[in-house]
Amino acid sequence: MTFELGYGTNGFANHRLDDALAVIADLGYTAVALTLDHHHLDPFAPGLARRTDRVAARLSALGLRVVVETGARYLLDPHRKHHPTLVDREWEVRADFLVRAAEIAAALGADCVSFWSGVVPADTDPDQAWARLRSGVAEVLDGAARFGVRLGLEPEPGHLVERLDDALRLRTDLGSPEPLGVTLDVGHCVAVERDTAAACIHRAGDLLVNVQLDDMVPGLHEHLEFGEGALDLPATLVALEEIGYRGIAAVELPRHSHAAPEVAREAMSALRAAMPQPVAGHPWLVEAERTVRSEPGAIRAFFPVAGRMVGRTPLRAATDPLGVVHGTADDLARARLVAAYASATGPEELATVLVELYRFGDDAERRGVLRALASVGDEVPAAGVELVKDALRTNDTRLVAAALGPFAAEHLDAHAWRHGVLKCLF
């Protein structure tokens, strides 16, 4: 895997923090999402620096990476859950807390501080709430910059920033600051997004700094264990591999503390069963990617032999035994090689090599090019569309399936898309 599997301490609310961390590590998790709370590293209790250093040492001893979460229920106001937020009149209180969280995160060596916007108060119009949010996030960014900590804005059902598009809009409004990334709860994608969790992951791309894992059903914001909702967990994990996500993906089950050890154990079992084949960490692929980044032309030698080197195992053999829908190990390897090439060259060179690899490749190599469009196609939309249209003129089921991915959904016109759908039906 390119990323670390973790578990959230808000799902261990009945455990001492030391005990929770030990249980999480014992179950095989290599990261933790630490929610600052009264009983878990209280950010307002005396001796904060000493206590933070102790937690940092504990995390290091257990080999756990960490991300800091800030969604404790009554931490700032004992009478009102989650208040005040960044869209309330007292937004400065929340902003001050988030800057304090950034200082703690720096001391812990955390990946980022994750936060959300808040629910718009009944006496506040959306424009006023948006203005407060912009001011609050700008202030937090300034404060966090002193500690070199990234921030992850989480779209939350019912909040002003409810969907991924809202988070991206706010980031644009603020001038696209590099330290401001996205936290994505994949269950929220099921509940309120128009796209699947996997598609949202691809849209977030390099902005993704934190991932929360849980299941949900459409239209209902209730964190469920894996398999109890509508989340396609294998596809979600594959998407994280496909974009090369290298952060933490932590299970988020805040209402399951009553049975935390068993729930965490079952979650790990579900994650292991859903995990894609470990293609991204294959020694040959790691070395090939490194070479392509330094010598882009080397992709022409690596691309044809990917199948022999990493195998052709279906990524989701249980439900897709031939790898037609979700692809195979060599598909993923070739997509990674193309991503490495794209990172080392410009759009013109990328378009040229994609067309070359497709035109002169066999069917497996063509599938690799088509699946690579999900991550690099936006850089070369015209060339990508022509390759997809060419694939849709064939009667090769696997080629058509590879062509009709996220790139095609975004860039094909209605006629071409319908043509591809009919091909799939036949």
CSV table of C-alpha atoms in Angstrom, one decimal:
chain,number,residue,atom,x,y,z
A,1,MET,CA,0.0,0.0,0.0
A,2,THR,CA,1.0,3.6,-0.6
A,3,PHE,CA,-1.0,4.7,2.5
A,4,GLU,CA,-1.2,3.8,6.2
A,5,LEU,CA,-4.3,2.3,7.8
A,6,GLY,CA,-5.4,3.9,11.0
A,7,TYR,CA,-8.2,4.0,13.6
A,8,GLY,CA,-9.8,7.1,15.2
A,9,THR,CA,-9.5,7.6,18.9
A,10,ASN,CA,-13.1,9.0,19.0
A,11,GLY,CA,-14.1,5.4,18.6
A,12,PHE,CA,-12.2,4.6,21.8
A,13,ALA,CA,-13.9,7.2,24.0
A,14,ASN,CA,-14.1,4.8,27.0
A,15,HIS,CA,-10.4,4.0,26.9
A,16,ARG,CA,-7.4,5.8,28.4
A,17,LEU,CA,-5.4,7.2,25.5
A,18,ASP,CA,-2.4,5.1,26.2
A,19,ASP,CA,-4.6,2.0,26.2
A,20,ALA,CA,-6.4,3.0,23.1
A,21,LEU,CA,-3.1,3.5,21.2
A,22,ALA,CA,-1.8,0.1,22.3
A,23,VAL,CA,-5.0,-1.7,21.2
A,24,ILE,CA,-4.9,0.1,17.8
A,25,ALA,CA,-1.3,-0.9,17.3
A,26,ASP,CA,-1.8,-4.5,18.4
A,27,LEU,CA,-4.6,-4.9,15.8
A,28,GLY,CA,-2.1,-4.1,13.0
A,29,TYR,CA,-3.0,-0.5,12.4
A,30,THR,CA,0.0,1.7,11.6
A,31,ALA,CA,-1.6,5.1,12.2
A,32,VAL,CA,-4.1,6.9,14.4
A,33,ALA,CA,-6.5,9.8,14.0
A,34,LEU,CA,-6.3,11.5,17.3
A,35,THR,CA,-9.3,13.6,18.3
A,36,LEU,CA,-8.3,16.3,20.9
A,37,ASP,CA,-10.8,15.9,23.7
A,38,HIS,CA,-11.1,16.2,27.5
A,39,HIS,CA,-9.9,12.6,28.0
A,40,HIS,CA,-7.6,12.3,25.1
A,41,LEU,CA,-4.8,15.0,25.2
A,42,ASP,CA,-7.0,17.9,26.4
A,43,PRO,CA,-5.6,21.0,24.6
A,44,PHE,CA,-6.8,23.3,27.4
A,45,ALA,CA,-5.6,21.4,30.5
A,46,PRO,CA,-2.4,22.3,32.4
A,47,GLY,CA,1.0,20.9,31.3
A,48,LEU,CA,0.1,20.7,27.6
A,49,ALA,CA,3.7,20.6,26.4
A,50,ARG,CA,4.7,17.9,28.7
A,51,ARG,CA,1.7,15.8,28.0
A,52,THR,CA,2.1,16.3,24.2
A,53,ASP,CA,5.7,15.2,24.4
A,54,ARG,CA,4.6,12.1,26.3
A,55,VAL,CA,2.0,11.2,23.6
A,56,ALA,CA,4.6,11.8,20.9
A,57,ALA,CA,6.9,9.3,22.5
A,58,ARG,CA,4.1,6.8,22.9
A,59,LEU,CA,3.2,7.1,19.2
A,60,SER,CA,6.9,6.7,18.2
A,61,ALA,CA,7.3,3.6,20.5
A,62,LEU,CA,4.2,2.0,18.9
A,63,GLY,CA,5.2,2.9,15.3
A,64,LEU,CA,2.0,4.9,14.7
A,65,ARG,CA,1.7,7.9,12.4
A,66,VAL,CA,-0.8,10.4,13.4
A,67,VAL,CA,-3.3,13.0,12.1
A,68,VAL,CA,-5.0,15.5,14.5
A,69,GLU,CA,-8.8,15.6,14.4
A,70,THR,CA,-10.8,18.5,16.0
A,71,GLY,CA,-14.4,17.3,16.1
A,72,ALA,CA,-14.8,16.7,19.8
A,73,ARG,CA,-18.4,17.3,20.8
A,74,TYR,CA,-18.4,19.6,23.9
A,75,LEU,CA,-14.8,20.7,24.1
A,76,LEU,CA,-15.4,24.4,23.5
A,77,ASP,CA,-18.9,24.8,25.0
A,78,PRO,CA,-20.2,22.4,27.7
A,79,HIS,CA,-23.8,23.2,26.8
A,80,ARG,CA,-23.8,23.1,22.9
A,81,LYS,CA,-22.3,20.3,20.9
A,82,HIS,CA,-19.6,21.3,18.5
A,83,HIS,CA,-20.1,25.0,19.2
A,84,PRO,CA,-18.8,27.5,18.3
A,85,THR,CA,-17.9,26.7,14.7
A,86,LEU,CA,-16.2,28.7,12.1
A,87,VAL,CA,-19.6,30.0,10.8
A,88,ASP,CA,-20.9,31.2,14.2
A,89,ARG,CA,-20.6,34.7,15.6
A,90,GLU,CA,-17.9,33.5,18.0
A,91,TRP,CA,-15.9,31.9,15.1
A,92,GLU,CA,-12.7,33.4,16.6
A,93,VAL,CA,-13.0,30.8,19.5
A,94,ARG,CA,-12.9,27.9,17.0
A,95,ALA,CA,-10.1,29.5,15.0
A,96,ASP,CA,-8.0,29.9,18.2
A,97,PHE,CA,-8.6,26.3,19.0
A,98,LEU,CA,-7.5,25.2,15.5
A,99,VAL,CA,-4.3,27.1,15.7
A,100,ARG,CA,-3.7,25.5,19.1
A,101,ALA,CA,-4.3,22.1,17.4
A,102,ALA,CA,-1.7,23.0,14.8
A,103,GLU,CA,0.8,23.6,17.5
A,104,ILE,CA,0.0,20.2,19.0
A,105,ALA,CA,0.2,18.6,15.6
A,106,ALA,CA,3.6,20.0,15.0
A,107,ALA,CA,4.9,18.6,18.3
A,108,LEU,CA,3.4,15.2,17.5
A,109,GLY,CA,4.8,15.2,14.0
A,110,ALA,CA,1.3,14.8,12.7
A,111,ASP,CA,0.4,14.8,9.0
A,112,CYS,CA,-2.2,17.5,9.3
A,113,VAL,CA,-5.0,19.1,11.3
A,114,SER,CA,-8.4,18.1,10.1
A,115,PHE,CA,-11.4,20.4,10.6
A,116,TRP,CA,-14.9,21.1,9.3
A,117,SER,CA,-16.9,24.3,8.7
A,118,GLY,CA,-20.0,24.0,10.9
A,119,VAL,CA,-23.8,24.2,10.4
A,120,VAL,CA,-25.2,27.6,9.4
A,121,PRO,CA,-27.0,29.1,12.4
A,122,ALA,CA,-30.8,29.8,11.9
A,123,ASP,CA,-30.3,33.6,12.2
A,124,THR,CA,-27.4,33.7,9.7
A,125,ASP,CA,-27.7,33.9,5.9
A,126,PRO,CA,-25.4,31.7,3.9
A,127,ASP,CA,-23.4,34.6,2.5
A,128,GLN,CA,-22.7,35.9,6.0
A,129,ALA,CA,-21.7,32.4,7.1
A,130,TRP,CA,-19.4,32.0,4.1
A,131,ALA,CA,-17.7,35.3,4.9
A,132,ARG,CA,-17.1,34.2,8.5
A,133,LEU,CA,-15.7,30.9,7.3
A,134,ARG,CA,-13.3,32.6,4.9
A,135,SER,CA,-12.1,34.9,7.7
A,136,GLY,CA,-11.7,32.0,10.1
A,137,VAL,CA,-9.8,29.7,7.7
A,138,ALA,CA,-7.6,32.5,6.7
A,139,GLU,CA,-6.7,33.2,10.3
A,140,VAL,CA,-6.1,29.5,11.0
A,141,LEU,CA,-3.8,29.3,7.9
A,142,ASP,CA,-1.8,32.2,9.2
A,143,GLY,CA,-1.5,30.6,12.6
A,144,ALA,CA,-0.7,27.1,11.4
A,145,ALA,CA,2.0,28.5,9.1
A,146,ARG,CA,4.1,29.3,12.2
A,147,PHE,CA,4.2,25.6,12.9
A,148,GLY,CA,4.5,24.3,9.3
A,149,VAL,CA,1.4,22.2,9.6
A,150,ARG,CA,-1.0,21.4,6.8
A,151,LEU,CA,-4.8,21.7,7.2
A,152,GLY,CA,-7.4,19.3,5.8
A,153,LEU,CA,-10.9,20.8,5.3
A,154,GLU,CA,-13.6,18.1,5.7
A,155,PRO,CA,-16.9,18.3,3.8
A,156,GLU,CA,-19.6,17.3,6.4
A,157,PRO,CA,-23.3,16.5,5.7
A,158,GLY,CA,-25.5,19.4,6.8
A,159,HIS,CA,-22.6,21.9,7.1
A,160,LEU,CA,-21.9,24.9,5.0
A,161,VAL,CA,-19.1,23.0,3.4
A,162,GLU,CA,-21.1,19.8,2.7
A,163,ARG,CA,-19.6,18.4,-0.5
A,164,LEU,CA,-16.2,18.2,-2.1
A,165,ASP,CA,-17.1,21.0,-4.5
A,166,ASP,CA,-17.8,23.3,-1.5
A,167,ALA,CA,-14.3,22.6,-0.1
A,168,LEU,CA,-12.7,23.2,-3.5
A,169,ARG,CA,-14.7,26.5,-3.9
A,170,LEU,CA,-13.5,27.8,-0.5
A,171,ARG,CA,-9.9,26.9,-1.4
A,172,THR,CA,-10.2,28.8,-4.7
A,173,ASP,CA,-11.8,31.8,-2.9
A,174,LEU,CA,-8.8,31.9,-0.5
A,175,GLY,CA,-6.3,31.9,-3.5
A,176,SER,CA,-5.6,28.1,-3.5
A,177,PRO,CA,-3.1,28.2,-0.5
A,178,GLU,CA,-0.8,25.2,-0.6
A,179,PRO,CA,-1.2,24.3,3.1
A,180,LEU,CA,-4.9,23.9,2.7
A,181,GLY,CA,-5.9,20.4,1.6
A,182,VAL,CA,-8.9,18.2,1.9
A,183,THR,CA,-10.0,15.6,4.4
A,184,LEU,CA,-12.4,13.1,2.8
A,185,ASP,CA,-14.8,10.9,4.7
A,186,VAL,CA,-15.7,8.2,2.2
A,187,GLY,CA,-18.9,7.5,4.1
A,188,HIS,CA,-20.0,11.1,3.5
A,189,CYS,CA,-19.4,10.6,-0.2
A,190,VAL,CA,-22.1,7.8,-0.1
A,191,ALA,CA,-24.4,10.0,2.0
A,192,VAL,CA,-24.4,13.3,0.1
A,193,GLU,CA,-22.1,13.3,-3.0
A,194,ARG,CA,-23.3,12.7,-6.5
A,195,ASP,CA,-20.2,10.7,-7.3
A,196,THR,CA,-18.9,7.5,-5.7
A,197,ALA,CA,-16.2,7.6,-3.0
A,198,ALA,CA,-13.7,6.4,-5.6
A,199,ALA,CA,-14.6,9.2,-8.0
A,200,CYS,CA,-14.3,11.8,-5.2
A,201,ILE,CA,-10.9,10.5,-4.3
A,202,HIS,CA,-9.8,11.0,-7.9
A,203,ARG,CA,-11.2,14.5,-8.0
A,204,ALA,CA,-9.5,15.5,-4.8
A,205,GLY,CA,-6.2,14.0,-6.1
A,206,ASP,CA,-3.1,15.7,-4.7
A,207,LEU,CA,-5.2,17.9,-2.4
A,208,LEU,CA,-6.1,14.9,-0.3
A,209,VAL,CA,-4.2,15.1,3.1
A,210,ASN,CA,-6.4,12.9,5.2
A,211,VAL,CA,-9.0,10.1,4.7
A,212,GLN,CA,-11.7,8.8,7.0
A,213,LEU,CA,-13.0,5.3,6.4
A,214,ASP,CA,-16.6,4.2,7.3
A,215,ASP,CA,-19.7,3.0,5.6
A,216,MET,CA,-23.0,4.8,5.1
A,217,VAL,CA,-26.2,4.7,3.1
A,218,PRO,CA,-27.4,7.4,0.7
A,219,GLY,CA,-29.1,10.3,2.4
A,220,LEU,CA,-28.3,9.4,6.0
A,221,HIS,CA,-25.4,10.7,8.0
A,222,GLU,CA,-24.7,7.7,10.2
A,223,HIS,CA,-21.3,6.1,10.5
A,224,LEU,CA,-21.7,2.3,10.0
A,225,GLU,CA,-19.3,-0.6,10.1
A,226,PHE,CA,-18.1,-1.9,6.7
A,227,GLY,CA,-20.7,-3.9,4.9
A,228,GLU,CA,-23.7,-2.3,6.6
A,229,GLY,CA,-24.0,0.5,4.0
A,230,ALA,CA,-23.5,1.1,0.3
A,231,LEU,CA,-19.8,1.9,0.2
A,232,ASP,CA,-17.8,0.0,-2.4
A,233,LEU,CA,-14.8,-0.5,-0.1
A,234,PRO,CA,-12.5,-2.4,-2.5
A,235,ALA,CA,-13.0,0.3,-5.2
A,236,THR,CA,-12.3,3.0,-2.6
A,237,LEU,CA,-9.0,1.5,-1.6
A,238,VAL,CA,-8.0,0.9,-5.2
A,239,ALA,CA,-8.7,4.6,-5.9
A,240,LEU,CA,-6.3,5.6,-3.1
A,241,GLU,CA,-3.7,3.4,-4.6
A,242,GLU,CA,-4.4,4.8,-8.1
A,243,ILE,CA,-3.8,8.4,-7.1
A,244,GLY,CA,-0.7,7.4,-5.1
A,245,TYR,CA,-2.1,8.7,-1.8
A,246,ARG,CA,0.6,8.5,0.9
A,247,GLY,CA,-1.3,9.7,3.9
A,248,ILE,CA,-3.4,8.1,6.6
A,249,ALA,CA,-6.7,6.4,6.0
A,250,ALA,CA,-8.3,5.9,9.4
A,251,VAL,CA,-11.5,4.2,10.4
A,252,GLU,CA,-14.0,6.7,11.7
A,253,LEU,CA,-16.7,5.0,14.0
A,254,PRO,CA,-17.3,7.6,16.7
A,255,ARG,CA,-20.5,5.8,18.1
A,256,HIS,CA,-18.9,2.4,18.6
A,257,SER,CA,-16.8,3.0,21.6
A,258,HIS,CA,-18.9,0.6,23.7
A,259,ALA,CA,-17.3,-2.3,21.7
A,260,ALA,CA,-14.2,-0.5,20.4
A,261,PRO,CA,-11.6,-3.4,20.4
A,262,GLU,CA,-13.9,-5.8,18.7
A,263,VAL,CA,-15.2,-3.2,16.2
A,264,ALA,CA,-11.6,-2.2,15.4
A,265,ARG,CA,-10.7,-5.9,14.9
A,266,GLU,CA,-13.6,-6.5,12.5
A,267,ALA,CA,-12.8,-3.3,10.6
A,268,MET,CA,-9.2,-4.4,10.1
A,269,SER,CA,-10.4,-7.8,8.8
A,270,ALA,CA,-12.7,-6.1,6.3
A,271,LEU,CA,-9.9,-3.8,5.2
A,272,ARG,CA,-7.5,-6.6,4.6
A,273,ALA,CA,-10.1,-8.6,2.6
A,274,ALA,CA,-10.8,-5.5,0.5
A,275,MET,CA,-7.2,-4.5,-0.1
A,276,PRO,CA,-6.0,-4.3,-3.7
A,277,GLN,CA,-3.1,-6.4,-4.8
A,278,PRO,CA,0.1,-4.8,-3.5
A,279,VAL,CA,1.2,-3.6,-6.9
A,280,ALA,CA,2.2,-0.1,-6.0
A,281,GLY,CA,4.9,-1.4,-3.6
A,282,HIS,CA,6.3,-4.0,-5.9
A,283,PRO,CA,10.1,-3.6,-6.0
A,284,TRP,CA,10.2,-3.7,-9.8
A,285,LEU,CA,7.5,-1.0,-10.1
A,286,VAL,CA,9.0,1.2,-7.4
A,287,GLU,CA,12.4,1.2,-9.3
A,288,ALA,CA,10.7,1.6,-12.7
A,289,GLU,CA,8.8,4.7,-11.4
A,290,ARG,CA,12.0,6.2,-10.0
A,291,THR,CA,13.8,5.7,-13.3
A,292,VAL,CA,10.9,7.1,-15.4
A,293,ARG,CA,10.9,10.3,-13.2
A,294,SER,CA,14.6,10.8,-13.9
A,295,GLU,CA,14.7,9.4,-17.4
A,296,PRO,CA,11.2,9.8,-18.9
A,297,GLY,CA,12.0,8.0,-22.1
A,298,ALA,CA,12.6,4.8,-20.1
A,299,ILE,CA,8.8,4.3,-20.0
A,300,ARG,CA,9.0,2.8,-23.5
A,301,ALA,CA,11.1,-0.1,-22.2
A,302,PHE,CA,9.1,-0.6,-19.0
A,303,PHE,CA,5.6,-0.4,-20.4
A,304,PRO,CA,5.6,-3.6,-22.5
A,305,VAL,CA,7.1,-5.8,-19.7
A,306,ALA,CA,4.9,-4.7,-16.8
A,307,GLY,CA,2.7,-7.8,-17.0
A,308,ARG,CA,5.6,-10.2,-16.8
A,309,MET,CA,7.1,-8.2,-13.8
A,310,VAL,CA,4.0,-7.6,-11.6
A,311,GLY,CA,1.6,-10.2,-12.9
A,312,ARG,CA,-1.9,-10.0,-14.4
A,313,THR,CA,-3.9,-10.8,-11.3
A,314,PRO,CA,-7.4,-9.2,-11.2
A,315,LEU,CA,-7.4,-6.4,-8.6
A,316,ARG,CA,-10.8,-7.5,-7.3
A,317,ALA,CA,-10.9,-11.2,-8.0
A,318,ALA,CA,-13.9,-11.9,-5.8
A,319,THR,CA,-16.4,-9.8,-7.7
A,320,ASP,CA,-14.5,-9.3,-11.0
A,321,PRO,CA,-12.6,-12.6,-11.6
A,322,LEU,CA,-11.3,-11.6,-15.1
A,323,GLY,CA,-10.4,-8.1,-14.2
A,324,VAL,CA,-12.7,-6.7,-16.9
A,325,VAL,CA,-14.4,-4.0,-14.8
A,326,HIS,CA,-11.7,-3.0,-12.2
A,327,GLY,CA,-8.6,-4.0,-14.1
A,328,THR,CA,-5.6,-6.1,-13.3
A,329,ALA,CA,-2.2,-5.8,-11.6
A,330,ASP,CA,-0.5,-4.8,-14.8
A,331,ASP,CA,-3.2,-2.3,-15.6
A,332,LEU,CA,-2.5,-0.5,-12.4
A,333,ALA,CA,1.3,-0.8,-12.8
A,334,ARG,CA,1.1,0.8,-16.3
A,335,ALA,CA,-1.1,3.6,-15.0
A,336,ARG,CA,1.5,4.3,-12.3
A,337,LEU,CA,4.2,4.4,-14.9
A,338,VAL,CA,2.3,7.0,-16.9
A,339,ALA,CA,1.7,9.1,-13.8
A,340,ALA,CA,5.5,9.0,-13.1
A,341,TYR,CA,6.1,10.1,-16.7
A,342,ALA,CA,3.5,12.9,-16.4
A,343,SER,CA,5.2,14.2,-13.2
A,344,ALA,CA,8.5,14.6,-15.1
A,345,THR,CA,7.3,16.1,-18.4
A,346,GLY,CA,4.8,18.6,-19.8
A,347,PRO,CA,1.4,18.1,-21.5
A,348,GLU,CA,2.8,18.0,-25.0
A,349,GLU,CA,5.3,15.2,-24.3
A,350,LEU,CA,2.6,13.4,-22.3
A,351,ALA,CA,0.1,13.4,-25.2
A,352,THR,CA,2.8,12.2,-27.6
A,353,VAL,CA,3.8,9.2,-25.4
A,354,LEU,CA,0.2,8.2,-24.6
A,355,VAL,CA,-0.6,8.1,-28.3
A,356,GLU,CA,2.6,6.2,-29.1
A,357,LEU,CA,2.1,3.6,-26.3
A,358,TYR,CA,-1.5,3.1,-27.3
A,359,ARG,CA,-0.9,2.9,-31.1
A,360,PHE,CA,2.0,0.5,-30.9
A,361,GLY,CA,0.9,-1.5,-27.9
A,362,ASP,CA,-0.9,-4.8,-27.6
A,363,ASP,CA,-4.4,-4.9,-26.0
A,364,ALA,CA,-3.0,-5.1,-22.4
A,365,GLU,CA,-0.8,-2.0,-23.0
A,366,ARG,CA,-3.7,-0.2,-24.5
A,367,ARG,CA,-5.8,-0.9,-21.5
A,368,GLY,CA,-3.0,0.4,-19.3
A,369,VAL,CA,-3.0,3.7,-21.3
A,370,LEU,CA,-6.8,4.0,-21.0
A,371,ARG,CA,-6.9,3.4,-17.3
A,372,ALA,CA,-4.1,5.9,-16.8
A,373,LEU,CA,-6.3,8.6,-18.2
A,374,ALA,CA,-8.2,8.6,-14.8
A,375,SER,CA,-5.1,10.3,-13.2
A,376,VAL,CA,-3.4,12.2,-16.1
A,377,GLY,CA,-6.1,12.7,-18.7
A,378,ASP,CA,-7.1,16.2,-17.6
A,379,GLU,CA,-3.6,17.3,-18.7
A,380,VAL,CA,-4.2,16.1,-22.3
A,381,PRO,CA,-8.0,16.1,-22.7
A,382,ALA,CA,-8.0,16.2,-26.6
A,383,ALA,CA,-5.6,13.3,-27.0
A,384,GLY,CA,-7.4,11.3,-24.2
A,385,VAL,CA,-10.8,11.7,-25.9
A,386,GLU,CA,-9.4,10.4,-29.2
A,387,LEU,CA,-7.9,7.3,-27.5
A,388,VAL,CA,-11.2,6.6,-25.8
A,389,LYS,CA,-13.2,7.0,-29.0
A,390,ASP,CA,-10.8,4.6,-30.8
A,391,ALA,CA,-11.2,2.0,-28.0
A,392,LEU,CA,-15.0,2.3,-28.3
A,393,ARG,CA,-14.8,1.4,-32.0
A,394,THR,CA,-13.5,-2.1,-31.0
A,395,ASN,CA,-15.5,-5.2,-29.9
A,396,ASP,CA,-13.0,-6.0,-27.1
A,397,THR,CA,-15.0,-6.0,-23.9
A,398,ARG,CA,-12.0,-5.4,-21.7
A,399,LEU,CA,-10.8,-2.5,-23.9
A,400,VAL,CA,-14.3,-0.9,-23.8
A,401,ALA,CA,-14.5,-1.3,-20.0
A,402,ALA,CA,-11.1,0.3,-19.6
A,403,ALA,CA,-12.1,3.2,-21.8
A,404,LEU,CA,-15.3,4.0,-19.9
A,405,GLY,CA,-13.6,5.2,-16.8
A,406,PRO,CA,-13.7,8.5,-14.8
A,407,PHE,CA,-12.0,10.4,-17.7
A,408,ALA,CA,-14.6,9.3,-20.2
A,409,ALA,CA,-17.4,10.2,-17.9
A,410,GLU,CA,-16.0,13.7,-17.6
A,411,HIS,CA,-14.9,14.4,-21.2
A,412,LEU,CA,-17.0,12.4,-23.7
A,413,ASP,CA,-19.9,14.1,-25.4
A,414,ALA,CA,-23.3,12.6,-24.9
A,415,HIS,CA,-23.3,10.7,-28.2
A,416,ALA,CA,-19.9,9.0,-27.6
A,417,TRP,CA,-20.8,8.1,-24.0
A,418,ARG,CA,-24.1,6.5,-25.1
A,419,HIS,CA,-22.2,4.6,-27.7
A,420,GLY,CA,-19.9,3.2,-25.1
A,421,VAL,CA,-22.8,2.3,-22.8
A,422,LEU,CA,-24.4,0.4,-25.6
A,423,LYS,CA,-21.2,-1.5,-26.2
A,424,CYS,CA,-21.1,-2.5,-22.6
A,425,LEU,CA,-24.7,-3.7,-22.8
A,426,PHE,CA,-24.1,-5.8,-25.8
